[in-house]
């Protein structure tokens, strides 16, 4: 019922109704003994808890979201304890563990975030020990490495972050190679390049950072021209272009940086015009303009 209701209410933006139903489901399950529930009931309970956590997170209520995700982790942990060698149970519990860590990261609790992201990484390794070639498990390892890299970069450990992002890139490249025409896999590989470039740039490895951003852009350019109007791909390209422009400013390659930033502005201005109420789009577009302004300023072209 919750899955069906979620599909219908998401379409009309009625999160309030979905939240109400989800919390009623939680109250129903909370009144029952976790240890006495059968496997199907545990699965339904975990889905309800994760759903409520997602809604609370979207609303910015991180305390309530954390409560829901912790409850979900208790439920999936019970499932895993009953069947510890079951890959699906490991996967389900890993998702709950990730979300607890994600809330901790959002709240600035890096110690707890690292504990949970490390556990999530360990579960990905367990899944691959069961089936080393399964795409879904490789994706989990990619996500896990990227999570730990992002956390390390946030904490100022750029060298550690670089190591995680190189591992993420190796996995995402492997997955993209298995399905060359898949846009999701291509953009995941592109994001691995993007994060690695950021980690390199933080260490003042300017030439490597520039080469990595160029590799990311080459990847997007290689995609089927029929999908060139895809908004996700255009956003990735625009972000990569102004990020490359920032690197080129640091390298003193000012004419090149102006050209990159101007391309980014053109792409992101078009996307914002298509979706003017999108605040994330507005942020990206604003940053592209700022980078272009900085490049022009360094060239002394203040009138532009």
mmCIF file of C-alpha atoms in Angstrom:
data_model
loop_
_atom_site.group_PDB
_atom_site.id
_atom_site.type_symbol
_atom_site.label_atom_id
_atom_site.label_comp_id
_atom_site.label_asym_id
_atom_site.label_seq_id
_atom_site.Cartn_x
_atom_site.Cartn_y
_atom_site.Cartn_z
ATOM 1 C CA UNK A 1 0.000 0.000 0.000
ATOM 2 C CA UNK A 2 2.767 2.431 0.922
ATOM 3 C CA UNK A 3 4.650 1.779 -2.312
ATOM 4 C CA UNK A 4 1.561 2.326 -4.442
ATOM 5 C CA UNK A 5 0.530 5.398 -2.473
ATOM 6 C CA UNK A 6 4.008 6.867 -2.717
ATOM 7 C CA UNK A 7 3.971 6.613 -6.515
ATOM 8 C CA UNK A 8 0.621 8.369 -6.786
ATOM 9 C CA UNK A 9 1.224 11.085 -4.185
ATOM 10 C CA UNK A 10 4.736 11.920 -5.413
ATOM 11 C CA UNK A 11 3.195 12.708 -8.783
ATOM 12 C CA UNK A 12 0.991 15.410 -7.263
ATOM 13 C CA UNK A 13 3.436 16.609 -4.613
ATOM 14 C CA UNK A 14 1.380 15.509 -1.594
ATOM 15 C CA UNK A 15 4.158 14.583 0.788
ATOM 16 C CA UNK A 16 1.962 15.608 3.721
ATOM 17 C CA UNK A 17 -0.504 12.794 3.054
ATOM 18 C CA UNK A 18 2.301 10.302 2.489
ATOM 19 C CA UNK A 19 3.939 11.418 5.725
ATOM 20 C CA UNK A 20 0.700 10.917 7.647
ATOM 21 C CA UNK A 21 0.175 7.424 6.299
ATOM 22 C CA UNK A 22 3.821 6.507 6.860
ATOM 23 C CA UNK A 23 3.745 7.623 10.482
ATOM 24 C CA UNK A 24 0.535 5.651 11.067
ATOM 25 C CA UNK A 25 2.302 2.597 9.669
ATOM 26 C CA UNK A 26 5.239 3.245 11.996
ATOM 27 C CA UNK A 27 2.931 3.496 14.998
ATOM 28 C CA UNK A 28 1.414 0.155 14.001
ATOM 29 C CA UNK A 29 4.809 -1.547 13.784
ATOM 30 C CA UNK A 30 6.242 0.142 16.880
ATOM 31 C CA UNK A 31 3.461 -1.392 18.942
ATOM 32 C CA UNK A 32 4.625 -4.880 17.942
ATOM 33 C CA UNK A 33 7.596 -6.907 19.163
ATOM 34 C CA UNK A 34 10.451 -6.729 16.666
ATOM 35 C CA UNK A 35 11.726 -10.154 17.622
ATOM 36 C CA UNK A 36 8.357 -11.818 17.034
ATOM 37 C CA UNK A 37 7.735 -10.388 13.544
ATOM 38 C CA UNK A 38 7.972 -12.724 10.559
ATOM 39 C CA UNK A 39 10.361 -11.892 7.655
ATOM 40 C CA UNK A 40 7.641 -10.319 5.481
ATOM 41 C CA UNK A 41 6.469 -8.096 8.326
ATOM 42 C CA UNK A 42 10.062 -7.030 8.987
ATOM 43 C CA UNK A 43 10.441 -6.076 5.326
ATOM 44 C CA UNK A 44 7.283 -3.968 5.386
ATOM 45 C CA UNK A 45 8.337 -2.388 8.661
ATOM 46 C CA UNK A 46 11.765 -1.388 7.277
ATOM 47 C CA UNK A 47 10.225 0.096 4.115
ATOM 48 C CA UNK A 48 7.841 2.213 6.193
ATOM 49 C CA UNK A 49 10.666 3.414 8.448
ATOM 50 C CA UNK A 50 12.895 4.350 5.508
ATOM 51 C CA UNK A 51 10.019 6.146 3.791
ATOM 52 C CA UNK A 52 9.260 8.275 6.846
ATOM 53 C CA UNK A 53 12.963 9.040 7.235
ATOM 54 C CA UNK A 54 13.167 10.167 3.614
ATOM 55 C CA UNK A 55 10.164 12.481 3.998
ATOM 56 C CA UNK A 56 11.509 14.001 7.222
ATOM 57 C CA UNK A 57 14.891 14.493 5.560
ATOM 58 C CA UNK A 58 13.306 16.262 2.570
ATOM 59 C CA UNK A 59 11.571 18.601 5.010
ATOM 60 C CA UNK A 60 14.803 19.354 6.820
ATOM 61 C CA UNK A 61 13.728 17.641 10.060
ATOM 62 C CA UNK A 62 16.991 15.780 10.580
ATOM 63 C CA UNK A 63 16.243 14.678 14.140
ATOM 64 C CA UNK A 64 13.043 12.892 13.110
ATOM 65 C CA UNK A 65 14.731 11.484 10.005
ATOM 66 C CA UNK A 66 17.526 10.064 12.149
ATOM 67 C CA UNK A 67 15.016 8.440 14.499
ATOM 68 C CA UNK A 68 13.305 6.766 11.552
ATOM 69 C CA UNK A 69 16.569 5.582 9.993
ATOM 70 C CA UNK A 70 17.861 4.224 13.312
ATOM 71 C CA UNK A 71 14.597 2.307 13.682
ATOM 72 C CA UNK A 72 14.996 0.992 10.127
ATOM 73 C CA UNK A 73 18.545 -0.135 10.934
ATOM 74 C CA UNK A 74 17.240 -2.049 13.959
ATOM 75 C CA UNK A 75 14.691 -3.783 11.730
ATOM 76 C CA UNK A 76 17.098 -4.670 8.913
ATOM 77 C CA UNK A 77 19.673 -5.669 11.529
ATOM 78 C CA UNK A 78 17.159 -8.170 12.924
ATOM 79 C CA UNK A 79 16.591 -9.529 9.426
ATOM 80 C CA UNK A 80 20.331 -9.923 8.876
ATOM 81 C CA UNK A 81 20.867 -11.569 12.270
ATOM 82 C CA UNK A 82 18.324 -14.231 11.327
ATOM 83 C CA UNK A 83 19.962 -14.918 7.950
ATOM 84 C CA UNK A 84 23.542 -13.569 8.021
ATOM 85 C CA UNK A 85 24.685 -15.122 4.754
ATOM 86 C CA UNK A 86 21.813 -13.752 2.682
ATOM 87 C CA UNK A 87 23.064 -11.149 0.187
ATOM 88 C CA UNK A 88 19.716 -9.361 0.001
ATOM 89 C CA UNK A 89 19.636 -9.035 3.805
ATOM 90 C CA UNK A 90 23.169 -7.611 3.764
ATOM 91 C CA UNK A 91 22.166 -5.148 1.043
ATOM 92 C CA UNK A 92 18.991 -4.056 2.876
ATOM 93 C CA UNK A 93 20.830 -3.467 6.133
ATOM 94 C CA UNK A 94 23.596 -1.581 4.326
ATOM 95 C CA UNK A 95 21.021 0.911 3.054
ATOM 96 C CA UNK A 96 19.772 1.614 6.584
ATOM 97 C CA UNK A 97 23.336 1.992 7.850
ATOM 98 C CA UNK A 98 24.121 4.417 5.031
ATOM 99 C CA UNK A 99 21.149 6.653 5.825
ATOM 100 C CA UNK A 100 22.055 6.863 9.504
ATOM 101 C CA UNK A 101 25.540 7.924 8.436
ATOM 102 C CA UNK A 102 24.171 10.383 5.892
ATOM 103 C CA UNK A 103 22.126 12.199 8.539
ATOM 104 C CA UNK A 104 25.189 12.322 10.787
ATOM 105 C CA UNK A 105 27.149 13.857 7.881
ATOM 106 C CA UNK A 106 24.427 16.448 7.294
ATOM 107 C CA UNK A 107 24.528 17.375 10.985
ATOM 108 C CA UNK A 108 28.319 17.717 10.993
ATOM 109 C CA UNK A 109 28.912 14.630 13.157
ATOM 110 C CA UNK A 110 31.848 13.377 11.124
ATOM 111 C CA UNK A 111 32.902 10.699 13.618
ATOM 112 C CA UNK A 112 29.525 8.956 13.471
ATOM 113 C CA UNK A 113 29.275 9.497 9.720
ATOM 114 C CA UNK A 114 32.654 7.808 9.218
ATOM 115 C CA UNK A 115 31.662 4.843 11.395
ATOM 116 C CA UNK A 116 28.521 4.228 9.393
ATOM 117 C CA UNK A 117 30.066 4.922 5.986
ATOM 118 C CA UNK A 118 32.859 2.463 6.885
ATOM 119 C CA UNK A 119 30.266 -0.150 7.856
ATOM 120 C CA UNK A 120 28.494 0.476 4.575
ATOM 121 C CA UNK A 121 31.801 -0.073 2.752
ATOM 122 C CA UNK A 122 32.352 -3.308 4.693
ATOM 123 C CA UNK A 123 28.908 -4.588 3.664
ATOM 124 C CA UNK A 124 29.709 -3.801 0.018
ATOM 125 C CA UNK A 125 32.842 -5.921 0.356
ATOM 126 C CA UNK A 126 30.778 -8.754 1.848
ATOM 127 C CA UNK A 127 28.365 -8.610 -1.080
ATOM 128 C CA UNK A 128 31.228 -8.813 -3.574
ATOM 129 C CA UNK A 129 32.682 -11.775 -1.697
ATOM 130 C CA UNK A 130 29.391 -13.560 -2.398
ATOM 131 C CA UNK A 131 29.217 -12.508 -6.068
ATOM 132 C CA UNK A 132 32.253 -10.569 -7.349
ATOM 133 C CA UNK A 133 30.763 -9.841 -10.788
ATOM 134 C CA UNK A 134 27.278 -8.655 -9.836
ATOM 135 C CA UNK A 135 26.748 -5.115 -11.134
ATOM 136 C CA UNK A 136 24.575 -4.041 -8.210
ATOM 137 C CA UNK A 137 27.219 -5.022 -5.679
ATOM 138 C CA UNK A 138 29.937 -3.237 -7.650
ATOM 139 C CA UNK A 139 27.744 -0.129 -7.609
ATOM 140 C CA UNK A 140 27.543 -0.416 -3.826
ATOM 141 C CA UNK A 141 31.343 -0.450 -3.639
ATOM 142 C CA UNK A 142 31.498 2.585 -5.935
ATOM 143 C CA UNK A 143 29.054 4.478 -3.703
ATOM 144 C CA UNK A 144 30.902 3.395 -0.561
ATOM 145 C CA UNK A 145 34.282 4.612 -1.815
ATOM 146 C CA UNK A 146 32.762 7.890 -2.981
ATOM 147 C CA UNK A 147 31.064 8.432 0.408
ATOM 148 C CA UNK A 148 34.301 7.944 2.313
ATOM 149 C CA UNK A 149 36.160 10.149 -0.157
ATOM 150 C CA UNK A 150 33.622 12.949 0.215
ATOM 151 C CA UNK A 151 33.853 12.742 3.992
ATOM 152 C CA UNK A 152 37.661 12.824 3.898
ATOM 153 C CA UNK A 153 37.602 15.841 1.569
ATOM 154 C CA UNK A 154 35.180 17.650 3.893
ATOM 155 C CA UNK A 155 37.583 17.043 6.773
ATOM 156 C CA UNK A 156 40.530 18.413 4.825
ATOM 157 C CA UNK A 157 42.183 15.045 4.154
ATOM 158 C CA UNK A 158 42.594 15.507 0.418
ATOM 159 C CA UNK A 159 45.252 12.806 -0.014
ATOM 160 C CA UNK A 160 43.025 10.217 1.670
ATOM 161 C CA UNK A 161 40.097 11.438 -0.414
ATOM 162 C CA UNK A 162 42.143 11.037 -3.600
ATOM 163 C CA UNK A 163 42.731 7.364 -2.771
ATOM 164 C CA UNK A 164 39.018 6.688 -2.274
ATOM 165 C CA UNK A 165 38.054 8.567 -5.443
ATOM 166 C CA UNK A 166 40.609 6.637 -7.502
ATOM 167 C CA UNK A 167 39.017 3.419 -6.256
ATOM 168 C CA UNK A 168 35.572 4.803 -7.074
ATOM 169 C CA UNK A 169 36.725 5.756 -10.583
ATOM 170 C CA UNK A 170 38.135 2.272 -11.191
ATOM 171 C CA UNK A 171 34.798 0.667 -10.301
ATOM 172 C CA UNK A 172 32.601 3.167 -12.147
ATOM 173 C CA UNK A 173 34.798 2.853 -15.259
ATOM 174 C CA UNK A 174 34.448 -0.921 -15.111
ATOM 175 C CA UNK A 175 30.668 -0.662 -14.832
ATOM 176 C CA UNK A 176 30.382 1.901 -17.627
ATOM 177 C CA UNK A 177 32.429 -0.352 -19.877
ATOM 178 C CA UNK A 178 29.886 -3.126 -19.448
ATOM 179 C CA UNK A 179 27.071 -0.957 -20.830
ATOM 180 C CA UNK A 180 28.659 1.805 -22.946
ATOM 181 C CA UNK A 181 25.355 3.443 -23.918
ATOM 182 C CA UNK A 182 23.935 3.722 -20.403
ATOM 183 C CA UNK A 183 23.641 7.376 -19.337
ATOM 184 C CA UNK A 184 23.451 6.638 -15.609
ATOM 185 C CA UNK A 185 26.691 4.666 -15.734
ATOM 186 C CA UNK A 186 28.390 7.328 -17.811
ATOM 187 C CA UNK A 187 27.407 10.107 -15.404
ATOM 188 C CA UNK A 188 28.511 7.990 -12.430
ATOM 189 C CA UNK A 189 31.910 7.611 -14.094
ATOM 190 C CA UNK A 190 31.925 11.345 -14.787
ATOM 191 C CA UNK A 191 31.216 12.111 -11.140
ATOM 192 C CA UNK A 192 34.128 9.906 -10.120
ATOM 193 C CA UNK A 193 36.374 12.029 -12.354
ATOM 194 C CA UNK A 194 34.860 15.200 -10.887
ATOM 195 C CA UNK A 195 35.477 14.213 -7.257
ATOM 196 C CA UNK A 196 39.003 13.048 -8.065
ATOM 197 C CA UNK A 197 39.733 16.377 -9.762
ATOM 198 C CA UNK A 198 38.550 18.228 -6.644
ATOM 199 C CA UNK A 199 40.799 16.128 -4.400
ATOM 200 C CA UNK A 200 43.780 16.754 -6.707
ATOM 201 C CA UNK A 201 43.047 20.481 -6.869
ATOM 202 C CA UNK A 202 42.942 20.691 -3.071
ATOM 203 C CA UNK A 203 46.500 19.324 -3.034
ATOM 204 C CA UNK A 204 47.619 21.903 -5.635
ATOM 205 C CA UNK A 205 48.186 19.111 -8.160
ATOM 206 C CA UNK A 206 47.013 21.529 -10.827
ATOM 207 C CA UNK A 207 48.147 19.675 -13.951
ATOM 208 C CA UNK A 208 46.587 16.388 -12.777
ATOM 209 C CA UNK A 209 43.389 18.111 -11.730
ATOM 210 C CA UNK A 210 43.127 19.802 -15.139
ATOM 211 C CA UNK A 211 43.744 16.524 -16.988
ATOM 212 C CA UNK A 212 41.090 14.803 -14.883
ATOM 213 C CA UNK A 213 38.488 17.457 -15.641
ATOM 214 C CA UNK A 214 39.349 17.228 -19.341
ATOM 215 C CA UNK A 215 38.849 13.462 -19.165
ATOM 216 C CA UNK A 216 35.443 14.040 -17.578
ATOM 217 C CA UNK A 217 34.428 16.433 -20.365
ATOM 218 C CA UNK A 218 35.682 14.019 -23.034
ATOM 219 C CA UNK A 219 33.476 11.363 -21.497
ATOM 220 C CA UNK A 220 30.377 13.550 -21.811
ATOM 221 C CA UNK A 221 31.307 14.512 -25.364
ATOM 222 C CA UNK A 222 31.538 10.833 -26.310
ATOM 223 C CA UNK A 223 27.908 10.214 -25.432
ATOM 224 C CA UNK A 224 25.334 9.685 -28.167
ATOM 225 C CA UNK A 225 24.468 13.022 -29.785
ATOM 226 C CA UNK A 226 20.799 12.037 -29.655
ATOM 227 C CA UNK A 227 20.966 12.584 -25.886
ATOM 228 C CA UNK A 228 22.826 15.892 -26.082
ATOM 229 C CA UNK A 229 19.739 17.754 -24.844
ATOM 230 C CA UNK A 230 19.529 15.663 -21.671
ATOM 231 C CA UNK A 231 19.336 18.087 -18.718
ATOM 232 C CA UNK A 232 21.402 15.890 -16.401
ATOM 233 C CA UNK A 233 24.208 15.595 -18.935
ATOM 234 C CA UNK A 234 24.145 19.325 -19.697
ATOM 235 C CA UNK A 235 24.338 20.132 -15.987
ATOM 236 C CA UNK A 236 27.310 17.815 -15.528
ATOM 237 C CA UNK A 237 29.043 19.419 -18.505
ATOM 238 C CA UNK A 238 28.350 22.963 -17.302
ATOM 239 C CA UNK A 239 29.646 22.187 -13.811
ATOM 240 C CA UNK A 240 32.757 20.503 -15.216
ATOM 241 C CA UNK A 241 33.442 23.510 -17.448
ATOM 242 C CA UNK A 242 33.366 26.132 -14.696
ATOM 243 C CA UNK A 243 35.338 23.819 -12.390
ATOM 244 C CA UNK A 244 37.964 23.468 -15.116
ATOM 245 C CA UNK A 245 37.944 27.246 -15.531
ATOM 246 C CA UNK A 246 38.751 27.624 -11.819
ATOM 247 C CA UNK A 247 41.718 25.275 -12.207
ATOM 248 C CA UNK A 248 42.946 27.210 -15.243
ATOM 249 C CA UNK A 249 42.726 30.489 -13.329
ATOM 250 C CA UNK A 250 45.039 28.945 -10.709
ATOM 251 C CA UNK A 251 47.377 27.807 -13.499
ATOM 252 C CA UNK A 252 47.438 31.284 -15.034
ATOM 253 C CA UNK A 253 45.732 30.075 -18.217
ATOM 254 C CA UNK A 254 43.334 32.995 -18.234
ATOM 255 C CA UNK A 255 42.157 33.085 -21.845
ATOM 256 C CA UNK A 256 41.328 29.386 -21.653
ATOM 257 C CA UNK A 257 39.488 29.885 -18.361
ATOM 258 C CA UNK A 258 37.342 32.647 -19.864
ATOM 259 C CA UNK A 259 36.352 30.401 -22.769
ATOM 260 C CA UNK A 260 35.469 27.488 -20.431
ATOM 261 C CA UNK A 261 33.502 29.679 -18.044
ATOM 262 C CA UNK A 262 31.633 31.369 -20.892
ATOM 263 C CA UNK A 263 30.578 27.951 -22.216
ATOM 264 C CA UNK A 264 29.442 26.972 -18.721
ATOM 265 C CA UNK A 265 27.400 30.168 -18.389
ATOM 266 C CA UNK A 266 25.718 29.562 -21.747
ATOM 267 C CA UNK A 267 24.743 25.981 -20.882
ATOM 268 C CA UNK A 268 23.580 26.721 -17.342
ATOM 269 C CA UNK A 269 21.712 29.907 -18.298
ATOM 270 C CA UNK A 270 19.710 27.836 -20.788
ATOM 271 C CA UNK A 271 18.920 25.209 -18.165
ATOM 272 C CA UNK A 272 17.838 27.839 -15.645
ATOM 273 C CA UNK A 273 15.559 29.444 -18.239
ATOM 274 C CA UNK A 274 13.922 26.037 -18.704
ATOM 275 C CA UNK A 275 13.399 25.588 -14.949
ATOM 276 C CA UNK A 276 13.496 29.050 -13.316
ATOM 277 C CA UNK A 277 12.170 27.887 -9.924
ATOM 278 C CA UNK A 278 14.925 25.297 -9.439
ATOM 279 C CA UNK A 279 17.131 26.693 -6.656
ATOM 280 C CA UNK A 280 19.901 24.133 -7.161
ATOM 281 C CA UNK A 281 20.039 25.126 -10.813
ATOM 282 C CA UNK A 282 20.163 28.774 -9.810
ATOM 283 C CA UNK A 283 23.113 28.076 -7.492
ATOM 284 C CA UNK A 284 25.078 26.315 -10.219
ATOM 285 C CA UNK A 285 24.352 29.077 -12.717
ATOM 286 C CA UNK A 286 25.321 31.800 -10.259
ATOM 287 C CA UNK A 287 28.633 30.095 -9.548
ATOM 288 C CA UNK A 288 29.397 29.820 -13.271
ATOM 289 C CA UNK A 289 28.853 33.576 -13.645
ATOM 290 C CA UNK A 290 31.109 34.217 -10.645
ATOM 291 C CA UNK A 291 33.914 32.117 -12.130
ATOM 292 C CA UNK A 292 33.585 33.927 -15.464
ATOM 293 C CA UNK A 293 33.728 37.264 -13.655
ATOM 294 C CA UNK A 294 36.865 36.204 -11.788
ATOM 295 C CA UNK A 295 38.600 35.106 -15.001
ATOM 296 C CA UNK A 296 37.714 38.366 -16.748
ATOM 297 C CA UNK A 297 38.880 40.372 -13.732
ATOM 298 C CA UNK A 298 42.309 38.709 -13.808
ATOM 299 C CA UNK A 299 42.575 39.630 -17.497
ATOM 300 C CA UNK A 300 41.696 43.233 -16.686
ATOM 301 C CA UNK A 301 38.494 43.065 -18.700
ATOM 302 C CA UNK A 302 36.448 44.706 -15.979
ATOM 303 C CA UNK A 303 33.921 46.257 -18.318
ATOM 304 C CA UNK A 304 32.466 42.822 -19.073
#
